[in-house]
Amino acid sequence: MESIYLAIVLAPLLGAAVAGLLGRQVGRAGAHSVTIAGVAVSFFLSAYVFWQHAVAGAAPYNDSVYTWMVADGFRFEVGFLVDRLTALMMLVVTFVSFMVHIYTIGYMRDDPGYQRFFALISLFTFSMLMLVMANNFLQLFFGWEAVGLVSYLLIGFWFRRPSAIYANLKAFIVNRVGDMAFVLGIAALVLHTSSLDYATLFARAEELSGITLSLLPGTEWSLLSVACILLFIGAMAKSAQVPLHVWLPDSMEGPTPISALIHAATMVTAGIFMVARMSPLYEHSVAALGFILVIGAITAFFMGLIGLVQNDIKRVVAYSTLSQLGYMTVALGASAYAAGIFHLMTHAFFKALLFLAAGSVIIAMHHEQDMRRMGGLGKYMPVTYVTALVGALALIGFPGFSGFFSKDGIIEAVHLSSTPGAGFAYVLVLAGVFVTALYTFRMFFMVFHGEERFRHAPPPDHGQDDAHGHHGHGGEPHESPWVVTLPLVLLAIPSVFAGYLIGPLLFGDFFDGVLHVDPSRDVLAELGHHYHGVWGYLAHGFMMPPFWLAMAGLVSAWYIYLRRPGIARVARERLPWLHATLQRGYGFDAFNDAVFAAGTRRLGQFLWRFGDALIIDTLLVNGSSRAVGWAAGRLRLGQTGYLYHYAFAMIIGLLGLILAFAL
């Protein structure tokens, strides 16, 4: 099996190398052919691996494939841990990436950076596979940083646009903040175990739970609590949790295919996966779990509210991603790791579907993204309309769609949880159901129903080229080509049916031996006592608050944005402070710009003026040179050229030495 695992990882890397290094030689067709072939190989082999582990009952694989370095007893290795969690992640990552690669042929067909884009998204897939298949912290950190680097390159893909450069720098810097904590968390664990290997760390979790650290005089902190919180801060940046979420909405500056890949199956899910993988450690720290629970709940609700005031179709979906990541994080904090991974899986399908459907709309609107210039597109784009509706229903958790099973599982798990902060989290995630339905169908109705506002709107003003590097052109909206609609249809299928795996994934033994939960906090086991099959779960869902809240949000969106569109305008006029607060994203960006960005610039200017200019230049460099020059000038006066002057100086010096020794 080792050769299969290597092929899964290396096939996208090979495609990226060919498209990136030989792009001019192979041309556009060669670039997309080799990268799609590489990801296709990874997908089909990942499907085989998933079948082996999920159906055939293959034993987990955990072994090193390459020793990079051995230093002072530490082994730095490349190795694979492939169990059911890994197999599920591999399948999700490669399938979504496969669909995005095909979709990209249509979306980026006129872009001058065509080969470069295919090389980067294939490299992105390789990086994520290295992350999820890692069996040690060294390889995990390699994949962690690699997805960050490639996302930086892809968010700023249109590097001639200042907004794209600002966005990718923002993503890079925010993730470096999280990565600093992430490295410290790894270091704390390695310092006490002398190992980077997962299995060694997990085996010593009980021992580590008894170790304390004195971070402040007179206080003792649990080693595992400190390490787990530091690791989670790294996940907060990667998976965009408050307050390290600010980079994700701006990542919309990249092309739509990479927005789908980042938001659905790669970078932002890395933090969720990491915490789930580290469940043997997190289960020994109630403090870390409570922290995770509260952060996730705040993100789930308050980021969803911002989606209500966005007019850019991609930014609405982006804030939806933030909110749904909050739901996954809440599941982790409630020790319902399986529910978090289950929602990660279903969300990957319907969120990729929504992003790619938004991209299809953007193509039809000649790269216009403002929903206020859309409307009535449903009759022009039937395939996009139906698939977007499937994605929207899955997102709001409508019974029968995948999001219903995974999101309701999280909400019920939090309701049963006794972790500190669970009551607070339950209220927010329940309220978030209404908000999710409201902003989702606000977007859906504004784009596909109502007045055809694009007929009265001026064409988008993007200068010589439009926002996506294409020349704008007029004409009637029409359905996108098959390379765009085929991935939509293929993603719509699991967006409906993936949730029916709830039995084995949530209440079965699928994750036995992989995800570890303390019996006293096993809320999914308690929930499983009331599980009586998929159809019983569906019937029960119609009677639960999440369903009625979702329907209230859907009906409210229909009434406000189709029947009485003036209501939204009146609300903005009567509550300008609330609208402005949401538009500004609660002021996080302004605070970061004013305090951190401006503050560090002022600190740098102060250090330059005081430290560099005054101390180093004036005192040390220029001052020392002037002092030497002055001393040399004084000493030069004693060089007269007369022998008797030198003889006299020698006599005086000799007398001084005699006196010194005599005394």
mmCIF file of N, CA and C in Angstrom, residues 255-300:
data_model
loop_
_atom_site.group_PDB
_atom_site.id
_atom_site.type_symbol
_atom_site.label_atom_id
_atom_site.label_comp_id
_atom_site.label_asym_id
_atom_site.label_seq_id
_atom_site.Cartn_x
_atom_site.Cartn_y
_atom_site.Cartn_z
ATOM 1 N N PRO A 255 -9.146 34.081 -7.961
ATOM 2 C CA PRO A 255 -10.156 33.533 -8.870
ATOM 3 C C PRO A 255 -11.124 32.608 -8.137
ATOM 4 N N THR A 256 -12.346 32.516 -8.645
ATOM 5 C CA THR A 256 -13.389 31.725 -7.985
ATOM 6 C C THR A 256 -13.000 30.265 -7.764
ATOM 7 N N PRO A 257 -12.327 29.584 -8.713
ATOM 8 C CA PRO A 257 -11.966 28.185 -8.440
ATOM 9 C C PRO A 257 -11.122 28.017 -7.183
ATOM 10 N N ILE A 258 -10.186 28.933 -6.950
ATOM 11 C CA ILE A 258 -9.363 28.775 -5.751
ATOM 12 C C ILE A 258 -10.158 29.163 -4.513
ATOM 13 N N SER A 259 -11.129 30.061 -4.648
ATOM 14 C CA SER A 259 -12.007 30.353 -3.514
ATOM 15 C C SER A 259 -12.722 29.084 -3.087
ATOM 16 N N ALA A 260 -13.202 28.324 -4.068
ATOM 17 C CA ALA A 260 -13.890 27.068 -3.760
ATOM 18 C C ALA A 260 -12.947 26.070 -3.109
ATOM 19 N N LEU A 261 -11.718 25.990 -3.611
ATOM 20 C CA LEU A 261 -10.772 25.011 -3.091
ATOM 21 C C LEU A 261 -10.315 25.379 -1.684
ATOM 22 N N ILE A 262 -10.037 26.657 -1.445
ATOM 23 C CA ILE A 262 -9.619 27.094 -0.106
ATOM 24 C C ILE A 262 -10.748 26.903 0.899
ATOM 25 N N HIS A 263 -11.948 27.300 0.532
ATOM 26 C CA HIS A 263 -13.067 27.337 1.477
ATOM 27 C C HIS A 263 -13.711 25.980 1.688
ATOM 28 N N ALA A 264 -13.588 25.085 0.713
ATOM 29 C CA ALA A 264 -14.335 23.833 0.807
ATOM 30 C C ALA A 264 -13.500 22.685 1.357
ATOM 31 N N ALA A 265 -12.332 22.454 0.785
ATOM 32 C CA ALA A 265 -11.679 21.185 1.080
ATOM 33 C C ALA A 265 -10.217 21.281 1.455
ATOM 34 N N THR A 266 -9.635 22.459 1.451
ATOM 35 C CA THR A 266 -8.200 22.477 1.736
ATOM 36 C C THR A 266 -7.889 23.334 2.951
ATOM 37 N N MET A 267 -7.383 24.533 2.732
ATOM 38 C CA MET A 267 -6.721 25.277 3.798
ATOM 39 C C MET A 267 -7.584 25.465 5.048
ATOM 40 N N VAL A 268 -8.811 25.917 4.898
ATOM 41 C CA VAL A 268 -9.589 26.268 6.090
ATOM 42 C C VAL A 268 -10.039 25.048 6.885
ATOM 43 N N THR A 269 -10.028 23.881 6.253
ATOM 44 C CA THR A 269 -10.408 22.678 7.005
ATOM 45 C C THR A 269 -9.209 22.058 7.721
ATOM 46 N N ALA A 270 -8.001 22.575 7.442
ATOM 47 C CA ALA A 270 -6.806 21.991 8.046
ATOM 48 C C ALA A 270 -6.840 22.103 9.565
ATOM 49 N N GLY A 271 -7.291 23.241 10.087
ATOM 50 C CA GLY A 271 -7.351 23.416 11.526
ATOM 51 C C GLY A 271 -8.351 22.480 12.182
ATOM 52 N N ILE A 272 -9.507 22.290 11.544
ATOM 53 C CA ILE A 272 -10.520 21.372 12.073
ATOM 54 C C ILE A 272 -9.960 19.956 12.118
ATOM 55 N N PHE A 273 -9.344 19.547 11.021
ATOM 56 C CA PHE A 273 -8.757 18.205 10.963
ATOM 57 C C PHE A 273 -7.682 18.032 12.035
ATOM 58 N N MET A 274 -6.830 19.040 12.210
ATOM 59 C CA MET A 274 -5.731 18.930 13.174
ATOM 60 C C MET A 274 -6.254 18.707 14.586
ATOM 61 N N VAL A 275 -7.260 19.469 14.992
ATOM 62 C CA VAL A 275 -7.796 19.309 16.348
ATOM 63 C C VAL A 275 -8.426 17.924 16.509
ATOM 64 N N ALA A 276 -9.150 17.467 15.485
ATOM 65 C CA ALA A 276 -9.743 16.128 15.560
ATOM 66 C C ALA A 276 -8.659 15.054 15.656
ATOM 67 N N ARG A 277 -7.603 15.205 14.875
ATOM 68 C CA ARG A 277 -6.504 14.236 14.927
ATOM 69 C C ARG A 277 -5.859 14.224 16.309
ATOM 70 N N MET A 278 -5.796 15.386 16.963
ATOM 71 C CA MET A 278 -5.179 15.493 18.281
ATOM 72 C C MET A 278 -6.163 15.224 19.420
ATOM 73 N N SER A 279 -7.293 14.602 19.126
ATOM 74 C CA SER A 279 -8.303 14.357 20.160
ATOM 75 C C SER A 279 -7.759 13.615 21.387
ATOM 76 N N PRO A 280 -6.794 12.680 21.250
ATOM 77 C CA PRO A 280 -6.261 12.052 22.476
ATOM 78 C C PRO A 280 -5.612 13.046 23.426
ATOM 79 N N LEU A 281 -5.127 14.159 22.906
ATOM 80 C CA LEU A 281 -4.538 15.196 23.759
ATOM 81 C C LEU A 281 -5.607 16.136 24.291
ATOM 82 N N TYR A 282 -6.510 16.575 23.413
ATOM 83 C CA TYR A 282 -7.524 17.555 23.817
ATOM 84 C C TYR A 282 -8.480 17.001 24.864
ATOM 85 N N GLU A 283 -8.693 15.702 24.876
ATOM 86 C CA GLU A 283 -9.617 15.128 25.851
ATOM 87 C C GLU A 283 -9.096 15.213 27.279
ATOM 88 N N HIS A 284 -7.823 15.550 27.431
ATOM 89 C CA HIS A 284 -7.251 15.712 28.768
ATOM 90 C C HIS A 284 -7.255 17.167 29.216
ATOM 91 N N SER A 285 -7.891 18.050 28.451
ATOM 92 C CA SER A 285 -7.896 19.470 28.821
ATOM 93 C C SER A 285 -9.291 20.055 28.633
ATOM 94 N N VAL A 286 -10.033 20.133 29.703
ATOM 95 C CA VAL A 286 -11.365 20.738 29.659
ATOM 96 C C VAL A 286 -11.253 22.232 29.363
ATOM 97 N N ALA A 287 -10.185 22.863 29.847
ATOM 98 C CA ALA A 287 -9.993 24.299 29.599
ATOM 99 C C ALA A 287 -9.857 24.576 28.110
ATOM 100 N N ALA A 288 -9.074 23.746 27.424
ATOM 101 C CA ALA A 288 -8.899 23.931 25.978
ATOM 102 C C ALA A 288 -10.214 23.686 25.242
ATOM 103 N N LEU A 289 -10.965 22.674 25.647
ATOM 104 C CA LEU A 289 -12.240 22.380 24.989
ATOM 105 C C LEU A 289 -13.236 23.522 25.189
ATOM 106 N N GLY A 290 -13.293 24.077 26.390
ATOM 107 C CA GLY A 290 -14.190 25.205 26.628
ATOM 108 C C GLY A 290 -13.812 26.415 25.796
ATOM 109 N N PHE A 291 -12.519 26.671 25.691
ATOM 110 C CA PHE A 291 -12.030 27.781 24.868
ATOM 111 C C PHE A 291 -12.447 27.585 23.411
ATOM 112 N N ILE A 292 -12.262 26.380 22.905
ATOM 113 C CA ILE A 292 -12.635 26.067 21.520
ATOM 114 C C ILE A 292 -14.131 26.254 21.318
ATOM 115 N N LEU A 293 -14.914 25.788 22.260
ATOM 116 C CA LEU A 293 -16.373 25.853 22.155
ATOM 117 C C LEU A 293 -16.867 27.293 22.053
ATOM 118 N N VAL A 294 -16.355 28.164 22.902
ATOM 119 C CA VAL A 294 -16.804 29.558 22.919
ATOM 120 C C VAL A 294 -16.360 30.290 21.658
ATOM 121 N N ILE A 295 -15.116 30.099 21.241
ATOM 122 C CA ILE A 295 -14.623 30.754 20.021
ATOM 123 C C ILE A 295 -15.442 30.313 18.815
ATOM 124 N N GLY A 296 -15.721 29.027 18.712
ATOM 125 C CA GLY A 296 -16.509 28.524 17.589
ATOM 126 C C GLY A 296 -17.910 29.094 17.558
ATOM 127 N N ALA A 297 -18.557 29.189 18.722
ATOM 128 C CA ALA A 297 -19.924 29.711 18.775
ATOM 129 C C ALA A 297 -19.970 31.179 18.379
ATOM 130 N N ILE A 298 -19.016 31.966 18.850
ATOM 131 C CA ILE A 298 -18.967 33.388 18.486
ATOM 132 C C ILE A 298 -18.786 33.539 16.976
ATOM 133 N N THR A 299 -17.897 32.728 16.411
ATOM 134 C CA THR A 299 -17.661 32.791 14.971
ATOM 135 C C THR A 299 -18.910 32.386 14.196
ATOM 136 N N ALA A 300 -19.562 31.310 14.621
ATOM 137 C CA ALA A 300 -20.725 30.792 13.896
ATOM 138 C C ALA A 300 -21.841 31.828 13.791
#
